[in-house]
mmCIF file with all atom_site columns, C-alpha atoms in Angstrom:
data_model
loop_
_atom_site.group_PDB
_atom_site.id
_atom_site.type_symbol
_atom_site.label_atom_id
_atom_site.label_alt_id
_atom_site.label_comp_id
_atom_site.label_asym_id
_atom_site.label_entity_id
_atom_site.label_seq_id
_atom_site.pdbx_PDB_ins_code
_atom_site.Cartn_x
_atom_site.Cartn_y
_atom_site.Cartn_z
_atom_site.occupancy
_atom_site.B_iso_or_equiv
_atom_site.pdbx_formal_charge
_atom_site.auth_seq_id
_atom_site.auth_comp_id
_atom_site.auth_asym_id
_atom_site.auth_atom_id
_atom_site.pdbx_PDB_model_num
ATOM 1   C CA . MET A 1 1   ? 152.865 247.847 85.932 1.00 0.00 ? 1   MET A CA 1
ATOM 2   C CA . GLU A 1 2   ? 155.137 248.774 83.104 1.00 0.00 ? 2   GLU A CA 1
ATOM 3   C CA . SER A 1 3   ? 158.951 248.608 83.310 1.00 0.00 ? 3   SER A CA 1
ATOM 4   C CA . PRO A 1 4   ? 161.276 251.665 82.933 1.00 0.00 ? 4   PRO A CA 1
ATOM 5   C CA . PHE A 1 5   ? 162.335 250.075 79.492 1.00 0.00 ? 5   PHE A CA 1
ATOM 6   C CA . GLU A 1 6   ? 158.663 249.920 78.275 1.00 0.00 ? 6   GLU A CA 1
ATOM 7   C CA . TYR A 1 7   ? 158.121 253.350 79.389 1.00 0.00 ? 7   TYR A CA 1
ATOM 8   C CA . VAL A 1 8   ? 161.041 254.935 77.622 1.00 0.00 ? 8   VAL A CA 1
ATOM 9   C CA . THR A 1 9   ? 160.857 252.830 74.455 1.00 0.00 ? 9   THR A CA 1
ATOM 10  C CA . VAL A 1 10  ? 157.310 254.276 73.692 1.00 0.00 ? 10  VAL A CA 1
ATOM 11  C CA . LEU A 1 11  ? 158.766 257.665 72.716 1.00 0.00 ? 11  LEU A CA 1
ATOM 12  C CA . ILE A 1 12  ? 161.650 256.022 70.735 1.00 0.00 ? 12  ILE A CA 1
ATOM 13  C CA . SER A 1 13  ? 159.079 253.937 68.779 1.00 0.00 ? 13  SER A CA 1
ATOM 14  C CA . ILE A 1 14  ? 156.931 256.943 68.148 1.00 0.00 ? 14  ILE A CA 1
ATOM 15  C CA . VAL A 1 15  ? 159.925 258.902 66.585 1.00 0.00 ? 15  VAL A CA 1
ATOM 16  C CA . LEU A 1 16  ? 161.081 255.828 64.593 1.00 0.00 ? 16  LEU A CA 1
ATOM 17  C CA . GLY A 1 17  ? 157.370 255.503 63.355 1.00 0.00 ? 17  GLY A CA 1
ATOM 18  C CA . MET A 1 18  ? 157.371 259.071 62.224 1.00 0.00 ? 18  MET A CA 1
ATOM 19  C CA . GLY A 1 19  ? 160.569 258.506 60.273 1.00 0.00 ? 19  GLY A CA 1
ATOM 20  C CA . ILE A 1 20  ? 159.180 255.380 58.618 1.00 0.00 ? 20  ILE A CA 1
ATOM 21  C CA . THR A 1 21  ? 156.149 257.300 57.774 1.00 0.00 ? 21  THR A CA 1
ATOM 22  C CA . GLN A 1 22  ? 158.179 259.973 55.961 1.00 0.00 ? 22  GLN A CA 1
ATOM 23  C CA . LEU A 1 23  ? 160.011 257.279 54.037 1.00 0.00 ? 23  LEU A CA 1
ATOM 24  C CA . VAL A 1 24  ? 156.915 255.400 53.064 1.00 0.00 ? 24  VAL A CA 1
ATOM 25  C CA . SER A 1 25  ? 155.143 258.568 52.196 1.00 0.00 ? 25  SER A CA 1
ATOM 26  C CA . GLY A 1 26  ? 158.025 259.749 50.131 1.00 0.00 ? 26  GLY A CA 1
ATOM 27  C CA . PHE A 1 27  ? 158.199 256.545 48.217 1.00 0.00 ? 27  PHE A CA 1
ATOM 28  C CA . ALA A 1 28  ? 154.536 256.576 47.611 1.00 0.00 ? 28  ALA A CA 1
ATOM 29  C CA . ALA A 1 29  ? 154.848 260.046 46.209 1.00 0.00 ? 29  ALA A CA 1
ATOM 30  C CA . ILE A 1 30  ? 157.364 258.704 43.770 1.00 0.00 ? 30  ILE A CA 1
ATOM 31  C CA . VAL A 1 31  ? 154.989 255.946 42.740 1.00 0.00 ? 31  VAL A CA 1
ATOM 32  C CA . ILE A 1 32  ? 152.012 258.254 42.465 1.00 0.00 ? 32  ILE A CA 1
ATOM 33  C CA . LYS A 1 33  ? 154.011 260.688 40.159 1.00 0.00 ? 33  LYS A CA 1
ATOM 34  C CA . TRP A 1 34  ? 155.935 257.931 38.357 1.00 0.00 ? 34  TRP A CA 1
ATOM 35  C CA . GLU A 1 35  ? 155.570 259.471 34.955 1.00 0.00 ? 35  GLU A CA 1
ATOM 36  C CA . ARG A 1 36  ? 157.065 262.842 36.129 1.00 0.00 ? 36  ARG A CA 1
ATOM 37  C CA . VAL A 1 37  ? 159.847 261.439 38.265 1.00 0.00 ? 37  VAL A CA 1
ATOM 38  C CA . LYS A 1 38  ? 163.387 260.802 37.098 1.00 0.00 ? 38  LYS A CA 1
ATOM 39  C CA . ILE A 1 39  ? 164.769 258.107 39.466 1.00 0.00 ? 39  ILE A CA 1
ATOM 40  C CA . TYR A 1 40  ? 168.369 258.204 40.486 1.00 0.00 ? 40  TYR A CA 1
ATOM 41  C CA . TRP A 1 41  ? 169.244 254.724 41.833 1.00 0.00 ? 41  TRP A CA 1
ATOM 42  C CA . PRO A 1 42  ? 171.896 255.748 44.315 1.00 0.00 ? 42  PRO A CA 1
ATOM 43  C CA . HIS A 1 43  ? 169.324 257.976 45.952 1.00 0.00 ? 43  HIS A CA 1
ATOM 44  C CA . MET A 1 44  ? 166.767 255.101 45.960 1.00 0.00 ? 44  MET A CA 1
ATOM 45  C CA . ILE A 1 45  ? 169.607 252.848 47.723 1.00 0.00 ? 45  ILE A CA 1
ATOM 46  C CA . LEU A 1 46  ? 169.902 255.586 50.306 1.00 0.00 ? 46  LEU A CA 1
ATOM 47  C CA . ILE A 1 47  ? 166.085 255.641 50.911 1.00 0.00 ? 47  ILE A CA 1
ATOM 48  C CA . LEU A 1 48  ? 166.220 251.856 51.268 1.00 0.00 ? 48  LEU A CA 1
ATOM 49  C CA . LEU A 1 49  ? 169.077 251.874 53.708 1.00 0.00 ? 49  LEU A CA 1
ATOM 50  C CA . VAL A 1 50  ? 167.447 254.603 55.852 1.00 0.00 ? 50  VAL A CA 1
ATOM 51  C CA . PHE A 1 51  ? 164.282 252.651 56.049 1.00 0.00 ? 51  PHE A CA 1
ATOM 52  C CA . ILE A 1 52  ? 166.340 249.564 57.120 1.00 0.00 ? 52  ILE A CA 1
ATOM 53  C CA . ILE A 1 53  ? 168.319 251.408 59.719 1.00 0.00 ? 53  ILE A CA 1
ATOM 54  C CA . HIS A 1 54  ? 164.997 252.740 61.206 1.00 0.00 ? 54  HIS A CA 1
ATOM 55  C CA . ILE A 1 55  ? 163.775 249.114 61.477 1.00 0.00 ? 55  ILE A CA 1
ATOM 56  C CA . GLN A 1 56  ? 167.298 248.020 62.800 1.00 0.00 ? 56  GLN A CA 1
ATOM 57  C CA . ASP A 1 57  ? 167.400 250.822 65.412 1.00 0.00 ? 57  ASP A CA 1
ATOM 58  C CA . TRP A 1 58  ? 163.905 249.709 66.744 1.00 0.00 ? 58  TRP A CA 1
ATOM 59  C CA . TRP A 1 59  ? 165.137 246.171 66.859 1.00 0.00 ? 59  TRP A CA 1
ATOM 60  C CA . ALA A 1 60  ? 168.418 247.010 68.602 1.00 0.00 ? 60  ALA A CA 1
ATOM 61  C CA . THR A 1 61  ? 166.408 249.055 71.108 1.00 0.00 ? 61  THR A CA 1
ATOM 62  C CA . TYR A 1 62  ? 165.453 245.771 72.748 1.00 0.00 ? 62  TYR A CA 1
ATOM 63  C CA . GLU A 1 63  ? 169.015 245.220 73.823 1.00 0.00 ? 63  GLU A CA 1
ATOM 64  C CA . LEU A 1 64  ? 168.384 247.981 76.401 1.00 0.00 ? 64  LEU A CA 1
ATOM 65  C CA . HIS A 1 65  ? 165.628 245.965 78.154 1.00 0.00 ? 65  HIS A CA 1
ATOM 66  C CA . ALA A 1 66  ? 168.200 244.819 80.828 1.00 0.00 ? 66  ALA A CA 1
ATOM 67  C CA . TYR A 1 67  ? 169.203 248.383 81.383 1.00 0.00 ? 67  TYR A CA 1
ATOM 68  C CA . GLU A 1 68  ? 168.017 248.823 85.024 1.00 0.00 ? 68  GLU A CA 1
ATOM 69  C CA . TYR A 1 69  ? 168.493 252.689 85.709 1.00 0.00 ? 69  TYR A CA 1
ATOM 70  C CA . TRP A 1 70  ? 167.163 255.206 83.307 1.00 0.00 ? 70  TRP A CA 1
ATOM 71  C CA . ARG A 1 71  ? 168.104 258.829 83.634 1.00 0.00 ? 71  ARG A CA 1
ATOM 72  C CA . LEU A 1 72  ? 166.896 261.702 81.639 1.00 0.00 ? 72  LEU A CA 1
ATOM 73  C CA . PRO A 1 73  ? 170.430 262.428 80.114 1.00 0.00 ? 73  PRO A CA 1
ATOM 74  C CA . THR A 1 74  ? 170.909 258.877 79.054 1.00 0.00 ? 74  THR A CA 1
ATOM 75  C CA . PHE A 1 75  ? 167.539 258.740 77.466 1.00 0.00 ? 75  PHE A CA 1
ATOM 76  C CA . LEU A 1 76  ? 167.996 262.176 75.642 1.00 0.00 ? 76  LEU A CA 1
ATOM 77  C CA . PHE A 1 77  ? 171.322 260.762 74.225 1.00 0.00 ? 77  PHE A CA 1
ATOM 78  C CA . ILE A 1 78  ? 169.634 257.552 73.127 1.00 0.00 ? 78  ILE A CA 1
ATOM 79  C CA . ILE A 1 79  ? 166.687 259.399 71.460 1.00 0.00 ? 79  ILE A CA 1
ATOM 80  C CA . LEU A 1 80  ? 168.977 261.571 69.453 1.00 0.00 ? 80  LEU A CA 1
ATOM 81  C CA . TYR A 1 81  ? 169.585 258.566 67.145 1.00 0.00 ? 81  TYR A CA 1
ATOM 82  C CA . PRO A 1 82  ? 166.009 258.156 66.125 1.00 0.00 ? 82  PRO A CA 1
ATOM 83  C CA . VAL A 1 83  ? 165.539 261.860 65.941 1.00 0.00 ? 83  VAL A CA 1
ATOM 84  C CA . ASN A 1 84  ? 168.462 262.143 63.461 1.00 0.00 ? 84  ASN A CA 1
ATOM 85  C CA . LEU A 1 85  ? 166.946 259.364 61.507 1.00 0.00 ? 85  LEU A CA 1
ATOM 86  C CA . TYR A 1 86  ? 163.655 261.137 61.319 1.00 0.00 ? 86  TYR A CA 1
ATOM 87  C CA . ILE A 1 87  ? 165.319 264.249 60.026 1.00 0.00 ? 87  ILE A CA 1
ATOM 88  C CA . LEU A 1 88  ? 167.354 262.117 57.560 1.00 0.00 ? 88  LEU A CA 1
ATOM 89  C CA . ALA A 1 89  ? 164.047 260.552 56.269 1.00 0.00 ? 89  ALA A CA 1
ATOM 90  C CA . ARG A 1 90  ? 162.469 263.947 55.819 1.00 0.00 ? 90  ARG A CA 1
ATOM 91  C CA . ILE A 1 91  ? 165.410 265.429 53.785 1.00 0.00 ? 91  ILE A CA 1
ATOM 92  C CA . LEU A 1 92  ? 165.783 262.508 51.540 1.00 0.00 ? 92  LEU A CA 1
ATOM 93  C CA . PHE A 1 93  ? 162.655 263.794 49.509 1.00 0.00 ? 93  PHE A CA 1
ATOM 94  C CA . PRO A 1 94  ? 161.817 267.002 47.887 1.00 0.00 ? 94  PRO A CA 1
ATOM 95  C CA . PRO A 1 95  ? 159.697 269.322 50.086 1.00 0.00 ? 95  PRO A CA 1
ATOM 96  C CA . ARG A 1 96  ? 157.325 269.904 47.156 1.00 0.00 ? 96  ARG A CA 1
ATOM 97  C CA . TRP A 1 97  ? 156.289 267.620 44.381 1.00 0.00 ? 97  TRP A CA 1
ATOM 98  C CA . ALA A 1 98  ? 154.480 270.224 42.263 1.00 0.00 ? 98  ALA A CA 1
ATOM 99  C CA . ALA A 1 99  ? 157.111 270.490 39.528 1.00 0.00 ? 99  ALA A CA 1
ATOM 100 C CA . LYS A 1 100 ? 156.170 269.152 36.042 1.00 0.00 ? 100 LYS A CA 1
ATOM 101 C CA . GLU A 1 101 ? 159.328 266.948 36.311 1.00 0.00 ? 101 GLU A CA 1
ATOM 102 C CA . ILE A 1 102 ? 161.104 265.762 39.497 1.00 0.00 ? 102 ILE A CA 1
ATOM 103 C CA . ASP A 1 103 ? 164.614 264.982 38.869 1.00 0.00 ? 103 ASP A CA 1
ATOM 104 C CA . LEU A 1 104 ? 165.849 262.996 41.913 1.00 0.00 ? 104 LEU A CA 1
ATOM 105 C CA . LYS A 1 105 ? 169.512 263.068 40.598 1.00 0.00 ? 105 LYS A CA 1
ATOM 106 C CA . LYS A 1 106 ? 169.448 266.774 40.555 1.00 0.00 ? 106 LYS A CA 1
ATOM 107 C CA . PHE A 1 107 ? 167.724 266.776 43.965 1.00 0.00 ? 107 PHE A CA 1
ATOM 108 C CA . TYR A 1 108 ? 170.352 264.217 45.252 1.00 0.00 ? 108 TYR A CA 1
ATOM 109 C CA . PHE A 1 109 ? 173.363 266.362 44.228 1.00 0.00 ? 109 PHE A CA 1
ATOM 110 C CA . GLU A 1 110 ? 171.820 269.570 45.447 1.00 0.00 ? 110 GLU A CA 1
ATOM 111 C CA . ASN A 1 111 ? 171.231 267.977 48.956 1.00 0.00 ? 111 ASN A CA 1
ATOM 112 C CA . TYR A 1 112 ? 173.729 265.160 49.471 1.00 0.00 ? 112 TYR A CA 1
ATOM 113 C CA . ARG A 1 113 ? 176.044 267.121 51.736 1.00 0.00 ? 113 ARG A CA 1
ATOM 114 C CA . LYS A 1 114 ? 173.124 267.660 54.184 1.00 0.00 ? 114 LYS A CA 1
ATOM 115 C CA . ILE A 1 115 ? 172.143 264.010 53.763 1.00 0.00 ? 115 ILE A CA 1
ATOM 116 C CA . TYR A 1 116 ? 175.740 262.981 54.413 1.00 0.00 ? 116 TYR A CA 1
ATOM 117 C CA . LEU A 1 117 ? 175.952 265.251 57.453 1.00 0.00 ? 117 LEU A CA 1
ATOM 118 C CA . PHE A 1 118 ? 173.005 263.486 59.171 1.00 0.00 ? 118 PHE A CA 1
ATOM 119 C CA . MET A 1 119 ? 174.414 260.223 57.970 1.00 0.00 ? 119 MET A CA 1
ATOM 120 C CA . ILE A 1 120 ? 177.765 261.030 59.697 1.00 0.00 ? 120 ILE A CA 1
ATOM 121 C CA . PHE A 1 121 ? 175.916 261.463 63.044 1.00 0.00 ? 121 PHE A CA 1
ATOM 122 C CA . LEU A 1 122 ? 174.727 257.835 62.932 1.00 0.00 ? 122 LEU A CA 1
ATOM 123 C CA . PRO A 1 123 ? 178.087 256.059 63.231 1.00 0.00 ? 123 PRO A CA 1
ATOM 124 C CA . VAL A 1 124 ? 179.435 258.779 65.584 1.00 0.00 ? 124 VAL A CA 1
ATOM 125 C CA . HIS A 1 125 ? 176.391 258.286 67.908 1.00 0.00 ? 125 HIS A CA 1
ATOM 126 C CA . SER A 1 126 ? 176.570 254.506 67.540 1.00 0.00 ? 126 SER A CA 1
ATOM 127 C CA . ILE A 1 127 ? 180.305 254.413 68.555 1.00 0.00 ? 127 ILE A CA 1
ATOM 128 C CA . ILE A 1 128 ? 179.579 256.627 71.757 1.00 0.00 ? 128 ILE A CA 1
ATOM 129 C CA . GLU A 1 129 ? 176.500 254.610 72.660 1.00 0.00 ? 129 GLU A CA 1
ATOM 130 C CA . ASN A 1 130 ? 178.199 251.231 72.029 1.00 0.00 ? 130 ASN A CA 1
ATOM 131 C CA . ILE A 1 131 ? 181.099 252.140 74.243 1.00 0.00 ? 131 ILE A CA 1
ATOM 132 C CA . PHE A 1 132 ? 179.504 253.965 76.998 1.00 0.00 ? 132 PHE A CA 1
ATOM 133 C CA . ILE A 1 133 ? 176.106 252.185 77.155 1.00 0.00 ? 133 ILE A CA 1
ATOM 134 C CA . GLY A 1 134 ? 176.609 248.843 75.471 1.00 0.00 ? 134 GLY A CA 1
ATOM 135 C CA . GLY A 1 135 ? 179.949 248.136 76.805 1.00 0.00 ? 135 GLY A CA 1
ATOM 136 C CA . TYR A 1 136 ? 181.714 247.493 73.550 1.00 0.00 ? 136 TYR A CA 1
ATOM 137 C CA . SER A 1 137 ? 185.326 248.420 72.882 1.00 0.00 ? 137 SER A CA 1
ATOM 138 C CA . ILE A 1 138 ? 186.631 250.782 70.121 1.00 0.00 ? 138 ILE A CA 1
ATOM 139 C CA . ASN A 1 139 ? 187.873 247.622 68.329 1.00 0.00 ? 139 ASN A CA 1
ATOM 140 C CA . ASP A 1 140 ? 184.217 246.507 67.936 1.00 0.00 ? 140 ASP A CA 1
ATOM 141 C CA . GLN A 1 141 ? 183.372 249.602 65.974 1.00 0.00 ? 141 GLN A CA 1
ATOM 142 C CA . VAL A 1 142 ? 185.035 248.766 62.644 1.00 0.00 ? 142 VAL A CA 1
ATOM 143 C CA . VAL A 1 143 ? 182.011 249.178 60.447 1.00 0.00 ? 143 VAL A CA 1
ATOM 144 C CA . GLN A 1 144 ? 181.170 252.589 62.047 1.00 0.00 ? 144 GLN A CA 1
ATOM 145 C CA . ILE A 1 145 ? 184.643 253.887 61.636 1.00 0.00 ? 145 ILE A CA 1
ATOM 146 C CA . PHE A 1 146 ? 184.708 252.598 57.919 1.00 0.00 ? 146 PHE A CA 1
ATOM 147 C CA . LEU A 1 147 ? 181.530 254.326 57.247 1.00 0.00 ? 147 LEU A CA 1
ATOM 148 C CA . LEU A 1 148 ? 183.070 257.705 58.685 1.00 0.00 ? 148 LEU A CA 1
ATOM 149 C CA . MET A 1 149 ? 185.948 257.191 56.521 1.00 0.00 ? 149 MET A CA 1
ATOM 150 C CA . ILE A 1 150 ? 183.717 257.222 53.472 1.00 0.00 ? 150 ILE A CA 1
ATOM 151 C CA . LEU A 1 151 ? 181.149 259.795 54.473 1.00 0.00 ? 151 LEU A CA 1
ATOM 152 C CA . VAL A 1 152 ? 183.382 262.459 56.033 1.00 0.00 ? 152 VAL A CA 1
ATOM 153 C CA . PRO A 1 153 ? 185.743 263.156 53.066 1.00 0.00 ? 153 PRO A CA 1
ATOM 154 C CA . VAL A 1 154 ? 183.032 263.100 50.383 1.00 0.00 ? 154 VAL A CA 1
ATOM 155 C CA . ALA A 1 155 ? 180.846 265.618 52.474 1.00 0.00 ? 155 ALA A CA 1
ATOM 156 C CA . ALA A 1 156 ? 183.774 267.834 53.342 1.00 0.00 ? 156 ALA A CA 1
ATOM 157 C CA . LEU A 1 157 ? 185.387 267.983 50.016 1.00 0.00 ? 157 LEU A CA 1
ATOM 158 C CA . ASN A 1 158 ? 181.978 268.546 48.324 1.00 0.00 ? 158 ASN A CA 1
ATOM 159 C CA . ARG A 1 159 ? 182.781 265.821 45.693 1.00 0.00 ? 159 ARG A CA 1
ATOM 160 C CA . LYS A 1 160 ? 180.088 265.505 42.999 1.00 0.00 ? 160 LYS A CA 1
ATOM 161 C CA . ASP A 1 161 ? 181.656 262.913 40.918 1.00 0.00 ? 161 ASP A CA 1
ATOM 162 C CA . GLU A 1 162 ? 178.879 260.639 39.900 1.00 0.00 ? 162 GLU A CA 1
ATOM 163 C CA . TRP A 1 163 ? 180.823 257.410 39.762 1.00 0.00 ? 163 TRP A CA 1
ATOM 164 C CA . MET A 1 164 ? 182.001 258.119 43.412 1.00 0.00 ? 164 MET A CA 1
ATOM 165 C CA . HIS A 1 165 ? 178.357 258.473 44.677 1.00 0.00 ? 165 HIS A CA 1
ATOM 166 C CA . LYS A 1 166 ? 177.344 255.358 42.705 1.00 0.00 ? 166 LYS A CA 1
ATOM 167 C CA . ALA A 1 167 ? 180.236 253.423 44.170 1.00 0.00 ? 167 ALA A CA 1
ATOM 168 C CA . ILE A 1 168 ? 179.359 254.731 47.644 1.00 0.00 ? 168 ILE A CA 1
ATOM 169 C CA . ALA A 1 169 ? 175.751 253.466 47.327 1.00 0.00 ? 169 ALA A CA 1
ATOM 170 C CA . ILE A 1 170 ? 176.981 250.106 46.287 1.00 0.00 ? 170 ILE A CA 1
ATOM 171 C CA . ILE A 1 171 ? 179.449 250.093 49.119 1.00 0.00 ? 171 ILE A CA 1
ATOM 172 C CA . PHE A 1 172 ? 176.600 250.918 51.593 1.00 0.00 ? 172 PHE A CA 1
ATOM 173 C CA . LEU A 1 173 ? 174.396 248.163 50.151 1.00 0.00 ? 173 LEU A CA 1
ATOM 174 C CA . LEU A 1 174 ? 177.191 245.559 50.469 1.00 0.00 ? 174 LEU A CA 1
ATOM 175 C CA . ILE A 1 175 ? 177.925 246.743 54.036 1.00 0.00 ? 175 ILE A CA 1
ATOM 176 C CA . MET A 1 176 ? 174.298 246.169 54.937 1.00 0.00 ? 176 MET A CA 1
ATOM 177 C CA . VAL A 1 177 ? 174.067 242.721 53.284 1.00 0.00 ? 177 VAL A CA 1
ATOM 178 C CA . VAL A 1 178 ? 177.378 241.555 54.781 1.00 0.00 ? 178 VAL A CA 1
ATOM 179 C CA . THR A 1 179 ? 176.457 242.885 58.223 1.00 0.00 ? 179 THR A CA 1
ATOM 180 C CA . PHE A 1 180 ? 173.305 240.955 58.233 1.00 0.00 ? 180 PHE A CA 1
ATOM 181 C CA . ALA A 1 181 ? 175.059 237.748 56.982 1.00 0.00 ? 181 ALA A CA 1
ATOM 182 C CA . VAL A 1 182 ? 177.825 238.047 59.440 1.00 0.00 ? 182 VAL A CA 1
ATOM 183 C CA . ALA A 1 183 ? 175.729 239.254 62.502 1.00 0.00 ? 183 ALA A CA 1
ATOM 184 C CA . TRP A 1 184 ? 172.827 236.981 61.828 1.00 0.00 ? 184 TRP A CA 1
ATOM 185 C CA . ASN A 1 185 ? 172.655 235.818 65.371 1.00 0.00 ? 185 ASN A CA 1
ATOM 186 C CA . ILE A 1 186 ? 173.214 239.267 66.838 1.00 0.00 ? 186 ILE A CA 1
ATOM 187 C CA . PHE A 1 187 ? 169.819 240.397 65.353 1.00 0.00 ? 187 PHE A CA 1
ATOM 188 C CA . LEU A 1 188 ? 168.127 237.678 67.414 1.00 0.00 ? 188 LEU A CA 1
ATOM 189 C CA . ILE A 1 189 ? 165.561 238.368 70.057 1.00 0.00 ? 189 ILE A CA 1
ATOM 190 C CA . LYS A 1 190 ? 164.934 235.584 72.462 1.00 0.00 ? 190 LYS A CA 1
ATOM 191 C CA . LYS A 1 191 ? 163.012 235.330 75.702 1.00 0.00 ? 191 LYS A CA 1
#
């Protein structure tokens, strides 16, 4: 007989798999239409980060294996994160690739506010889940709060300064690398 954890994580894994499929399919479309696609590297960094966040969320879901009592409202709250990631994965790519030339810089600046809106949800959800389900304090949420301090003003003020978006992409990449280096043992699954 399967445990409640195994039961509820199946749907989480399916939704995360759908998001990963969107990301890999979108990247494959870029490769297939390589001659017609104008790459914008900050956009490509976001695609990479969202891919890694999908994997990280799947990995972090294992922390819930000790959670004894599962209720539908708790599960619905937890699955909002992978659902949001799926939507984010979907909106990172043009809906149609039929144009003679696909300018990902133009696409990014036309859609970055939507992308950032769904990105803002991620640290907000993480803070709430970490405090109420994970038992962490608000003081443990430094990275999430820092991300909000970057994302919210840029999205709210509709800033399209290219240098700012390039700097944000580099900052996000650095946060990811530093987080993996500092929290190396946190991302450890042991029996």
